[in-house]
Amino acid sequence: MMRRILLTCAGLLATSLSAAPKGPPNILFLFSDDLASQAISSYGDERKLLETPGIDRLAKEGIRFNRCLVTNSICGPMRAVIQTGKYSHLNGFHNNSNSRFDGNQQTFPKLLQKGGYTTAVIGKWHLMTDPQGFDYWNVLPGQGIYYNPPMIENGQEVKHTGYVTDIITEQGLKWLEGRDKTKPFMLMLQHKAPHREWEPALRHLDHDKGRVYPEPATLFDNFEGRSKAVSDHDMGLDRTITERDMKLVAPASLNEEQRKAWNAYYDPINKKYNEAPPTGKDLIKWRYQRYMHDYLGCVKGVDESIATVLDYLDKSGLAENTVVICSSDQGFYLGEHGWFDKRWIFEESLTTPFLVRWPGVAKAGSTNGSIVSLLDLAQTFLDIAGQPQPADMQGHSLVPLFKGETPADWRKSFYYHYYEFPVPHRVRPHYGVITDRYKLIHYYAPDVDDWELLDRQKDPLETQSFYKDPAYADTVKELKTELSRLQTEVKEILPPPRLTHGNKAFDGEVNPPVPQNAKGMGKGKGKGKKKQAE
């Protein structure tokens, strides 16, 4: 598939070389699902998990942001935040359980269209209603699948053969070539990978040659002295991983030829496991190694895709007038605290990769430690395009930071709110305030009413709470005041309506909510609905 993409790319270039930089900048948004900064080599994780030359190229030729925060660490809600520039409580998409995006509301693609841009979204959408504001859309139904995925192209389902990352890349290049070239473009190229169940391209099954990965320091975190909200979860390598996650069961969507390649790699590993299954800590260690192999194999495919797309921009003459932004819907746990998944206000899931290349504007090889957010993207895209930024959007344009100019009044704190409970991972709803050093967190439902204070300077691994420590009394007081200010500023709704947490009954709930029906889109109605909650 990657050879086919490269050949297609080479063929397209023959008719693209006349595209000279002129007019408003093009915008290319490269987006992945559950892509952890720890898996990107330019972010410098001490485990050195993977080399990512494609993504690293953006860091070398642009800006690497080190503190890009999310408002609600889960995929559907963050996609709605990006579309609208508004927190979940205002855009109406709180969770992956029962939320449906209201596409009739104001979104940045609609505003770019009005400003003369041609717009497209290709890949994972996951907002449960048809995309609006796009001249072209070609998206996965629901979560999508890794092998031989159907896609919904402008309302019509089309079945593809191959690997999802490669197919999304090929469709993106195809659209770039066939777009209306009289207008600047905005393309959202959005990968499914590396989302659970972390299924790599067949060419990457042996990508690490059996490497044994270093373990995170908190792999066996026991959550001593922490809130019940932190310890009573269902997203651990010790309790939640399935046979499908661990590749003890093959994906159903593989065709016969693909299944042969899959079995040739995994059968010997699984045979060894089944003959002498590990237990206790050895089982967690085994699961961690299998998880890292598969997750990082998926990231490798994404990195190849980004390298291919950047090469296309170069050879087609588009690179000099195209702003490229690479990010993910949130961070992800790669074994830290014994976890996979996201959701928490803690650093690994709160912080997402964010890299920007803007030739002639963004300083090559620079870094930025300011608190920025995916909440800022809608206004940033509009500012890049020279379009007005609606006053009801809640972020800030990042264009000054791209230019190396941090406004004097740039944010020093940030507000966070996670809702979904109890499925799929029993992460209690919580909100909090984040600064460069501290996080003050309130776990508020349904069976907890706890506060925690994290001090990243004293405890960078975030394994203890200082909330009850008398030495932090003034800090707690100051942060509660700031939390209240931010809640007023973002027009927070407290307590949130019950259905913002999903339809599933809380433990012991007498009157559970009436379920809402989350339907799919176009001719792909209902597809992937069962996997919506992940």
mmCIF file of C-alpha atoms in Angstrom, residues 79-351:
data_model
loop_
_atom_site.group_PDB
_atom_site.id
_atom_site.type_symbol
_atom_site.label_atom_id
_atom_site.label_comp_id
_atom_site.label_asym_id
_atom_site.label_seq_id
_atom_site.Cartn_x
_atom_site.Cartn_y
_atom_site.Cartn_z
ATOM 1 C CA ARG A 79 -13.083 16.952 18.088
ATOM 2 C CA ALA A 80 -16.170 19.001 18.894
ATOM 3 C CA VAL A 81 -14.003 21.509 20.765
ATOM 4 C CA ILE A 82 -11.767 21.885 17.712
ATOM 5 C CA GLN A 83 -14.738 22.414 15.388
ATOM 6 C CA THR A 84 -16.376 25.056 17.566
ATOM 7 C CA GLY A 85 -13.655 26.649 19.685
ATOM 8 C CA LYS A 86 -15.904 26.056 22.707
ATOM 9 C CA TYR A 87 -15.850 23.871 25.814
ATOM 10 C CA SER A 88 -18.015 20.741 25.935
ATOM 11 C CA HIS A 89 -20.725 22.368 28.052
ATOM 12 C CA LEU A 90 -21.305 24.944 25.303
ATOM 13 C CA ASN A 91 -20.871 22.856 22.152
ATOM 14 C CA GLY A 92 -23.057 20.068 23.584
ATOM 15 C CA PHE A 93 -20.702 17.096 23.047
ATOM 16 C CA HIS A 94 -19.666 15.877 26.503
ATOM 17 C CA ASN A 95 -18.818 12.193 26.083
ATOM 18 C CA ASN A 96 -18.542 9.256 23.687
ATOM 19 C CA SER A 97 -21.546 7.429 25.142
ATOM 20 C CA ASN A 98 -24.618 9.412 24.126
ATOM 21 C CA SER A 99 -23.415 12.667 22.562
ATOM 22 C CA ARG A 100 -24.248 13.695 18.996
ATOM 23 C CA PHE A 101 -22.628 16.717 17.455
ATOM 24 C CA ASP A 102 -24.986 19.490 16.417
ATOM 25 C CA GLY A 103 -23.507 20.297 13.035
ATOM 26 C CA ASN A 104 -25.878 23.231 12.579
ATOM 27 C CA GLN A 105 -23.922 25.311 15.072
ATOM 28 C CA GLN A 106 -21.100 27.682 14.180
ATOM 29 C CA THR A 107 -17.867 25.914 13.240
ATOM 30 C CA PHE A 108 -14.566 27.140 11.867
ATOM 31 C CA PRO A 109 -14.809 25.151 8.567
ATOM 32 C CA LYS A 110 -18.075 26.953 7.747
ATOM 33 C CA LEU A 111 -16.428 30.287 8.424
ATOM 34 C CA LEU A 112 -13.419 29.370 6.282
ATOM 35 C CA GLN A 113 -15.763 28.406 3.443
ATOM 36 C CA LYS A 114 -17.367 31.830 3.658
ATOM 37 C CA GLY A 115 -13.894 33.334 3.582
ATOM 38 C CA GLY A 116 -13.084 31.668 0.271
ATOM 39 C CA TYR A 117 -11.389 28.426 1.355
ATOM 40 C CA THR A 118 -12.094 24.982 -0.040
ATOM 41 C CA THR A 119 -12.389 22.574 2.882
ATOM 42 C CA ALA A 120 -12.161 18.817 3.417
ATOM 43 C CA VAL A 121 -12.041 16.259 6.225
ATOM 44 C CA ILE A 122 -10.665 12.775 5.514
ATOM 45 C CA GLY A 123 -10.291 9.946 8.024
ATOM 46 C CA LYS A 124 -11.703 9.629 11.509
ATOM 47 C CA TRP A 125 -14.589 11.982 12.337
ATOM 48 C CA HIS A 126 -16.323 10.300 15.311
ATOM 49 C CA LEU A 127 -18.960 12.952 15.973
ATOM 50 C CA MET A 128 -21.967 10.746 15.093
ATOM 51 C CA THR A 129 -23.540 13.150 12.600
ATOM 52 C CA ASP A 130 -22.588 14.085 9.047
ATOM 53 C CA PRO A 131 -19.788 16.643 8.707
ATOM 54 C CA GLN A 132 -20.895 20.156 7.784
ATOM 55 C CA GLY A 133 -18.802 23.023 6.476
ATOM 56 C CA PHE A 134 -16.759 20.796 4.171
ATOM 57 C CA ASP A 135 -16.740 20.806 0.379
ATOM 58 C CA TYR A 136 -15.610 17.196 0.580
ATOM 59 C CA TRP A 137 -15.762 14.628 3.347
ATOM 60 C CA ASN A 138 -14.634 11.021 3.401
ATOM 61 C CA VAL A 139 -14.743 9.590 6.892
ATOM 62 C CA LEU A 140 -14.697 6.370 8.854
ATOM 63 C CA PRO A 141 -18.049 5.319 10.356
ATOM 64 C CA GLY A 142 -17.842 5.414 14.155
ATOM 65 C CA GLN A 143 -14.390 4.396 15.343
ATOM 66 C CA GLY A 144 -13.516 2.726 12.065
ATOM 67 C CA ILE A 145 -11.478 -0.467 11.718
ATOM 68 C CA TYR A 146 -7.805 -1.014 10.905
ATOM 69 C CA TYR A 147 -8.040 -3.544 8.079
ATOM 70 C CA ASN A 148 -10.196 -3.199 4.970
ATOM 71 C CA PRO A 149 -12.239 -0.318 6.380
ATOM 72 C CA PRO A 150 -15.442 1.089 4.891
ATOM 73 C CA MET A 151 -15.502 4.866 4.562
ATOM 74 C CA ILE A 152 -18.377 7.246 3.945
ATOM 75 C CA GLU A 153 -17.604 9.556 1.035
ATOM 76 C CA ASN A 154 -19.995 12.498 0.896
ATOM 77 C CA GLY A 155 -22.769 10.255 2.281
ATOM 78 C CA GLN A 156 -22.013 7.096 0.269
ATOM 79 C CA GLU A 157 -20.321 4.089 1.852
ATOM 80 C CA VAL A 158 -17.266 2.791 -0.009
ATOM 81 C CA LYS A 159 -15.381 -0.363 1.024
ATOM 82 C CA HIS A 160 -11.579 -0.248 0.855
ATOM 83 C CA THR A 161 -8.976 -2.995 0.876
ATOM 84 C CA GLY A 162 -5.802 -2.380 2.815
ATOM 85 C CA TYR A 163 -4.632 -0.712 6.000
ATOM 86 C CA VAL A 164 -6.544 2.265 7.341
ATOM 87 C CA THR A 165 -3.586 4.650 7.778
ATOM 88 C CA ASP A 166 -2.419 4.019 4.224
ATOM 89 C CA ILE A 167 -5.925 4.438 2.826
ATOM 90 C CA ILE A 168 -6.490 7.739 4.621
ATOM 91 C CA THR A 169 -3.128 8.974 3.314
ATOM 92 C CA GLU A 170 -3.958 7.947 -0.247
ATOM 93 C CA GLN A 171 -7.381 9.590 -0.087
ATOM 94 C CA GLY A 172 -5.805 12.769 1.270
ATOM 95 C CA LEU A 173 -3.292 12.981 -1.575
ATOM 96 C CA LYS A 174 -6.035 12.282 -4.081
ATOM 97 C CA TRP A 175 -8.115 15.168 -2.741
ATOM 98 C CA LEU A 176 -5.148 17.545 -2.669
ATOM 99 C CA GLU A 177 -4.587 16.878 -6.351
ATOM 100 C CA GLY A 178 -8.234 17.163 -7.393
ATOM 101 C CA ARG A 179 -9.251 20.136 -5.242
ATOM 102 C CA ASP A 180 -10.343 23.514 -6.587
ATOM 103 C CA LYS A 181 -6.914 25.081 -7.076
ATOM 104 C CA THR A 182 -8.313 28.572 -7.509
ATOM 105 C CA LYS A 183 -8.862 28.688 -3.742
ATOM 106 C CA PRO A 184 -6.669 28.164 -0.670
ATOM 107 C CA PHE A 185 -7.411 24.871 1.071
ATOM 108 C CA MET A 186 -8.001 23.616 4.581
ATOM 109 C CA LEU A 187 -7.604 19.849 4.883
ATOM 110 C CA MET A 188 -8.146 17.886 8.101
ATOM 111 C CA LEU A 189 -6.333 14.570 7.537
ATOM 112 C CA GLN A 190 -7.334 12.525 10.576
ATOM 113 C CA HIS A 191 -5.952 9.074 11.396
ATOM 114 C CA LYS A 192 -7.618 6.347 13.406
ATOM 115 C CA ALA A 193 -4.232 5.076 14.573
ATOM 116 C CA PRO A 194 -2.948 4.503 17.179
ATOM 117 C CA HIS A 195 -6.354 3.935 18.818
ATOM 118 C CA ARG A 196 -7.175 0.730 20.675
ATOM 119 C CA GLU A 197 -6.958 -2.204 19.729
ATOM 120 C CA TRP A 198 -3.558 -1.041 18.379
ATOM 121 C CA GLU A 199 -3.361 -3.134 15.217
ATOM 122 C CA PRO A 200 -0.265 -2.321 13.118
ATOM 123 C CA ALA A 201 0.115 -2.552 9.375
ATOM 124 C CA LEU A 202 1.182 -6.051 8.402
ATOM 125 C CA ARG A 203 4.541 -4.696 7.216
ATOM 126 C CA HIS A 204 5.153 -3.435 10.755
ATOM 127 C CA LEU A 205 4.341 -6.603 12.705
ATOM 128 C CA ASP A 206 8.049 -7.214 13.286
ATOM 129 C CA HIS A 207 9.038 -3.550 13.369
ATOM 130 C CA ASP A 208 10.951 -3.734 16.646
ATOM 131 C CA LYS A 209 12.579 -7.148 16.175
ATOM 132 C CA GLY A 210 11.476 -8.347 19.612
ATOM 133 C CA ARG A 211 12.804 -5.334 21.519
ATOM 134 C CA VAL A 212 12.258 -5.287 25.292
ATOM 135 C CA TYR A 213 11.009 -1.794 26.158
ATOM 136 C CA PRO A 214 12.046 0.067 29.321
ATOM 137 C CA GLU A 215 9.204 0.232 31.831
ATOM 138 C CA PRO A 216 7.814 3.527 33.151
ATOM 139 C CA ALA A 217 8.711 4.310 36.748
ATOM 140 C CA THR A 218 5.041 4.206 37.778
ATOM 141 C CA LEU A 219 4.047 0.942 36.080
ATOM 142 C CA PHE A 220 3.170 -0.497 39.499
ATOM 143 C CA ASP A 221 1.715 2.663 41.075
ATOM 144 C CA ASN A 222 -0.439 1.586 44.066
ATOM 145 C CA PHE A 223 -2.228 4.971 44.443
ATOM 146 C CA GLU A 224 -1.455 5.069 48.162
ATOM 147 C CA GLY A 225 -2.973 8.107 49.862
ATOM 148 C CA ARG A 226 -5.014 9.037 46.805
ATOM 149 C CA SER A 227 -8.748 9.492 46.262
ATOM 150 C CA LYS A 228 -10.927 6.453 45.586
ATOM 151 C CA ALA A 229 -11.585 8.133 42.246
ATOM 152 C CA VAL A 230 -7.987 7.408 41.251
ATOM 153 C CA SER A 231 -7.667 3.846 42.527
ATOM 154 C CA ASP A 232 -11.131 2.525 41.579
ATOM 155 C CA HIS A 233 -10.659 2.628 37.813
ATOM 156 C CA ASP A 234 -11.021 0.133 34.987
ATOM 157 C CA MET A 235 -8.233 1.083 32.580
ATOM 158 C CA GLY A 236 -5.242 -0.799 33.929
ATOM 159 C CA LEU A 237 -2.903 -3.330 32.406
ATOM 160 C CA ASP A 238 -3.631 -5.419 35.502
ATOM 161 C CA ARG A 239 -7.408 -5.573 35.087
ATOM 162 C CA THR A 240 -8.821 -4.278 31.813
ATOM 163 C CA ILE A 241 -6.817 -5.623 28.879
ATOM 164 C CA THR A 242 -8.645 -8.096 26.611
ATOM 165 C CA GLU A 243 -7.487 -11.021 24.477
ATOM 166 C CA ARG A 244 -8.147 -8.892 21.412
ATOM 167 C CA ASP A 245 -5.933 -6.117 22.806
ATOM 168 C CA MET A 246 -3.139 -8.612 23.363
ATOM 169 C CA LYS A 247 -3.548 -10.161 19.870
ATOM 170 C CA LEU A 248 -4.535 -13.545 21.295
ATOM 171 C CA VAL A 249 -7.545 -13.127 18.983
ATOM 172 C CA ALA A 250 -7.179 -11.932 15.396
ATOM 173 C CA PRO A 251 -9.289 -9.095 13.921
ATOM 174 C CA ALA A 252 -12.378 -10.341 12.093
ATOM 175 C CA SER A 253 -11.892 -7.953 9.162
ATOM 176 C CA LEU A 254 -8.671 -9.559 7.859
ATOM 177 C CA ASN A 255 -8.961 -11.219 4.475
ATOM 178 C CA GLU A 256 -7.382 -14.621 3.842
ATOM 179 C CA GLU A 257 -4.060 -13.296 2.628
ATOM 180 C CA GLN A 258 -3.794 -10.789 5.471
ATOM 181 C CA ARG A 259 -4.699 -13.433 8.047
ATOM 182 C CA LYS A 260 -1.829 -15.634 6.893
ATOM 183 C CA ALA A 261 0.648 -12.814 7.514
ATOM 184 C CA TRP A 262 -0.972 -12.025 10.870
ATOM 185 C CA ASN A 263 -0.873 -15.633 12.054
ATOM 186 C CA ALA A 264 2.694 -16.121 10.870
ATOM 187 C CA TYR A 265 3.808 -13.400 13.260
ATOM 188 C CA TYR A 266 1.509 -13.787 16.256
ATOM 189 C CA ASP A 267 0.944 -17.559 16.425
ATOM 190 C CA PRO A 268 4.448 -18.441 17.742
ATOM 191 C CA ILE A 269 4.247 -15.668 20.349
ATOM 192 C CA ASN A 270 0.777 -16.739 21.456
ATOM 193 C CA LYS A 271 1.789 -20.410 21.574
ATOM 194 C CA LYS A 272 4.623 -19.580 23.957
ATOM 195 C CA TYR A 273 2.257 -17.489 26.100
ATOM 196 C CA ASN A 274 -0.440 -20.183 26.259
ATOM 197 C CA GLU A 275 2.041 -22.889 27.212
ATOM 198 C CA ALA A 276 3.198 -20.971 30.278
ATOM 199 C CA PRO A 277 0.933 -17.980 31.034
ATOM 200 C CA PRO A 278 2.629 -15.435 33.306
ATOM 201 C CA THR A 279 0.919 -14.329 36.506
ATOM 202 C CA GLY A 280 1.034 -11.399 38.931
ATOM 203 C CA LYS A 281 3.577 -8.711 38.085
ATOM 204 C CA ASP A 282 5.053 -10.869 35.347
ATOM 205 C CA LEU A 283 1.678 -10.787 33.577
ATOM 206 C CA ILE A 284 1.569 -6.989 33.761
ATOM 207 C CA LYS A 285 5.120 -6.826 32.414
ATOM 208 C CA TRP A 286 4.187 -9.156 29.559
ATOM 209 C CA ARG A 287 1.101 -7.115 28.716
ATOM 210 C CA TYR A 288 3.121 -3.897 28.780
ATOM 211 C CA GLN A 289 5.610 -5.299 26.263
ATOM 212 C CA ARG A 290 2.866 -6.540 23.935
ATOM 213 C CA TYR A 291 1.043 -3.216 24.242
ATOM 214 C CA MET A 292 4.175 -1.200 23.405
ATOM 215 C CA HIS A 293 4.962 -3.353 20.375
ATOM 216 C CA ASP A 294 1.490 -2.977 18.886
ATOM 217 C CA TYR A 295 0.855 0.659 19.829
ATOM 218 C CA LEU A 296 4.222 1.813 18.511
ATOM 219 C CA GLY A 297 3.740 -0.208 15.333
ATOM 220 C CA CYS A 298 0.605 1.845 14.704
ATOM 221 C CA VAL A 299 2.503 5.088 15.359
ATOM 222 C CA LYS A 300 5.153 3.996 12.876
ATOM 223 C CA GLY A 301 2.462 3.869 10.185
ATOM 224 C CA VAL A 302 1.267 7.373 11.087
ATOM 225 C CA ASP A 303 4.821 8.677 10.957
ATOM 226 C CA GLU A 304 5.301 7.203 7.485
ATOM 227 C CA SER A 305 2.064 8.850 6.388
ATOM 228 C CA ILE A 306 3.176 12.261 7.614
ATOM 229 C CA ALA A 307 6.539 11.885 5.874
ATOM 230 C CA THR A 308 4.759 11.004 2.620
ATOM 231 C CA VAL A 309 2.413 13.986 2.838
ATOM 232 C CA LEU A 310 5.239 16.404 3.632
ATOM 233 C CA ASP A 311 7.199 15.094 0.650
ATOM 234 C CA TYR A 312 4.141 15.699 -1.530
ATOM 235 C CA LEU A 313 3.883 19.298 -0.326
ATOM 236 C CA ASP A 314 7.553 19.847 -1.151
ATOM 237 C CA LYS A 315 7.452 18.353 -4.629
ATOM 238 C CA SER A 316 4.140 19.950 -5.572
ATOM 239 C CA GLY A 317 5.293 23.453 -4.677
ATOM 240 C CA LEU A 318 2.705 23.757 -1.894
ATOM 241 C CA ALA A 319 5.022 23.625 1.122
ATOM 242 C CA GLU A 320 6.066 27.281 1.205
ATOM 243 C CA ASN A 321 2.480 28.530 1.469
ATOM 244 C CA THR A 322 1.004 25.792 3.654
ATOM 245 C CA VAL A 323 0.739 25.891 7.440
ATOM 246 C CA VAL A 324 1.086 22.331 8.764
ATOM 247 C CA ILE A 325 -0.180 21.544 12.255
ATOM 248 C CA CYS A 326 0.265 18.060 13.739
ATOM 249 C CA SER A 327 -1.549 17.011 16.901
ATOM 250 C CA SER A 328 -3.800 14.445 18.595
ATOM 251 C CA ASP A 329 -7.183 14.545 20.332
ATOM 252 C CA GLN A 330 -5.408 14.089 23.666
ATOM 253 C CA GLY A 331 -2.400 12.367 25.172
ATOM 254 C CA PHE A 332 -2.318 8.695 26.148
ATOM 255 C CA TYR A 333 -0.894 6.454 28.853
ATOM 256 C CA LEU A 334 1.925 4.172 27.781
ATOM 257 C CA GLY A 335 2.019 2.202 31.011
ATOM 258 C CA GLU A 336 2.374 5.180 33.369
ATOM 259 C CA HIS A 337 0.434 4.453 36.588
ATOM 260 C CA GLY A 338 -0.167 1.006 35.113
ATOM 261 C CA TRP A 339 -2.617 2.497 32.605
ATOM 262 C CA PHE A 340 -3.517 2.720 28.966
ATOM 263 C CA ASP A 341 -6.227 5.109 27.662
ATOM 264 C CA LYS A 342 -6.685 8.786 28.634
ATOM 265 C CA ARG A 343 -9.479 10.785 30.427
ATOM 266 C CA TRP A 344 -7.558 12.028 33.480
ATOM 267 C CA ILE A 345 -6.354 15.539 34.191
ATOM 268 C CA PHE A 346 -2.927 13.981 34.825
ATOM 269 C CA GLU A 347 -0.090 14.988 32.553
ATOM 270 C CA GLU A 348 0.114 12.069 30.122
ATOM 271 C CA SER A 349 -3.525 12.409 29.041
ATOM 272 C CA LEU A 350 -3.939 16.152 29.576
ATOM 273 C CA THR A 351 -1.019 17.108 27.330
#
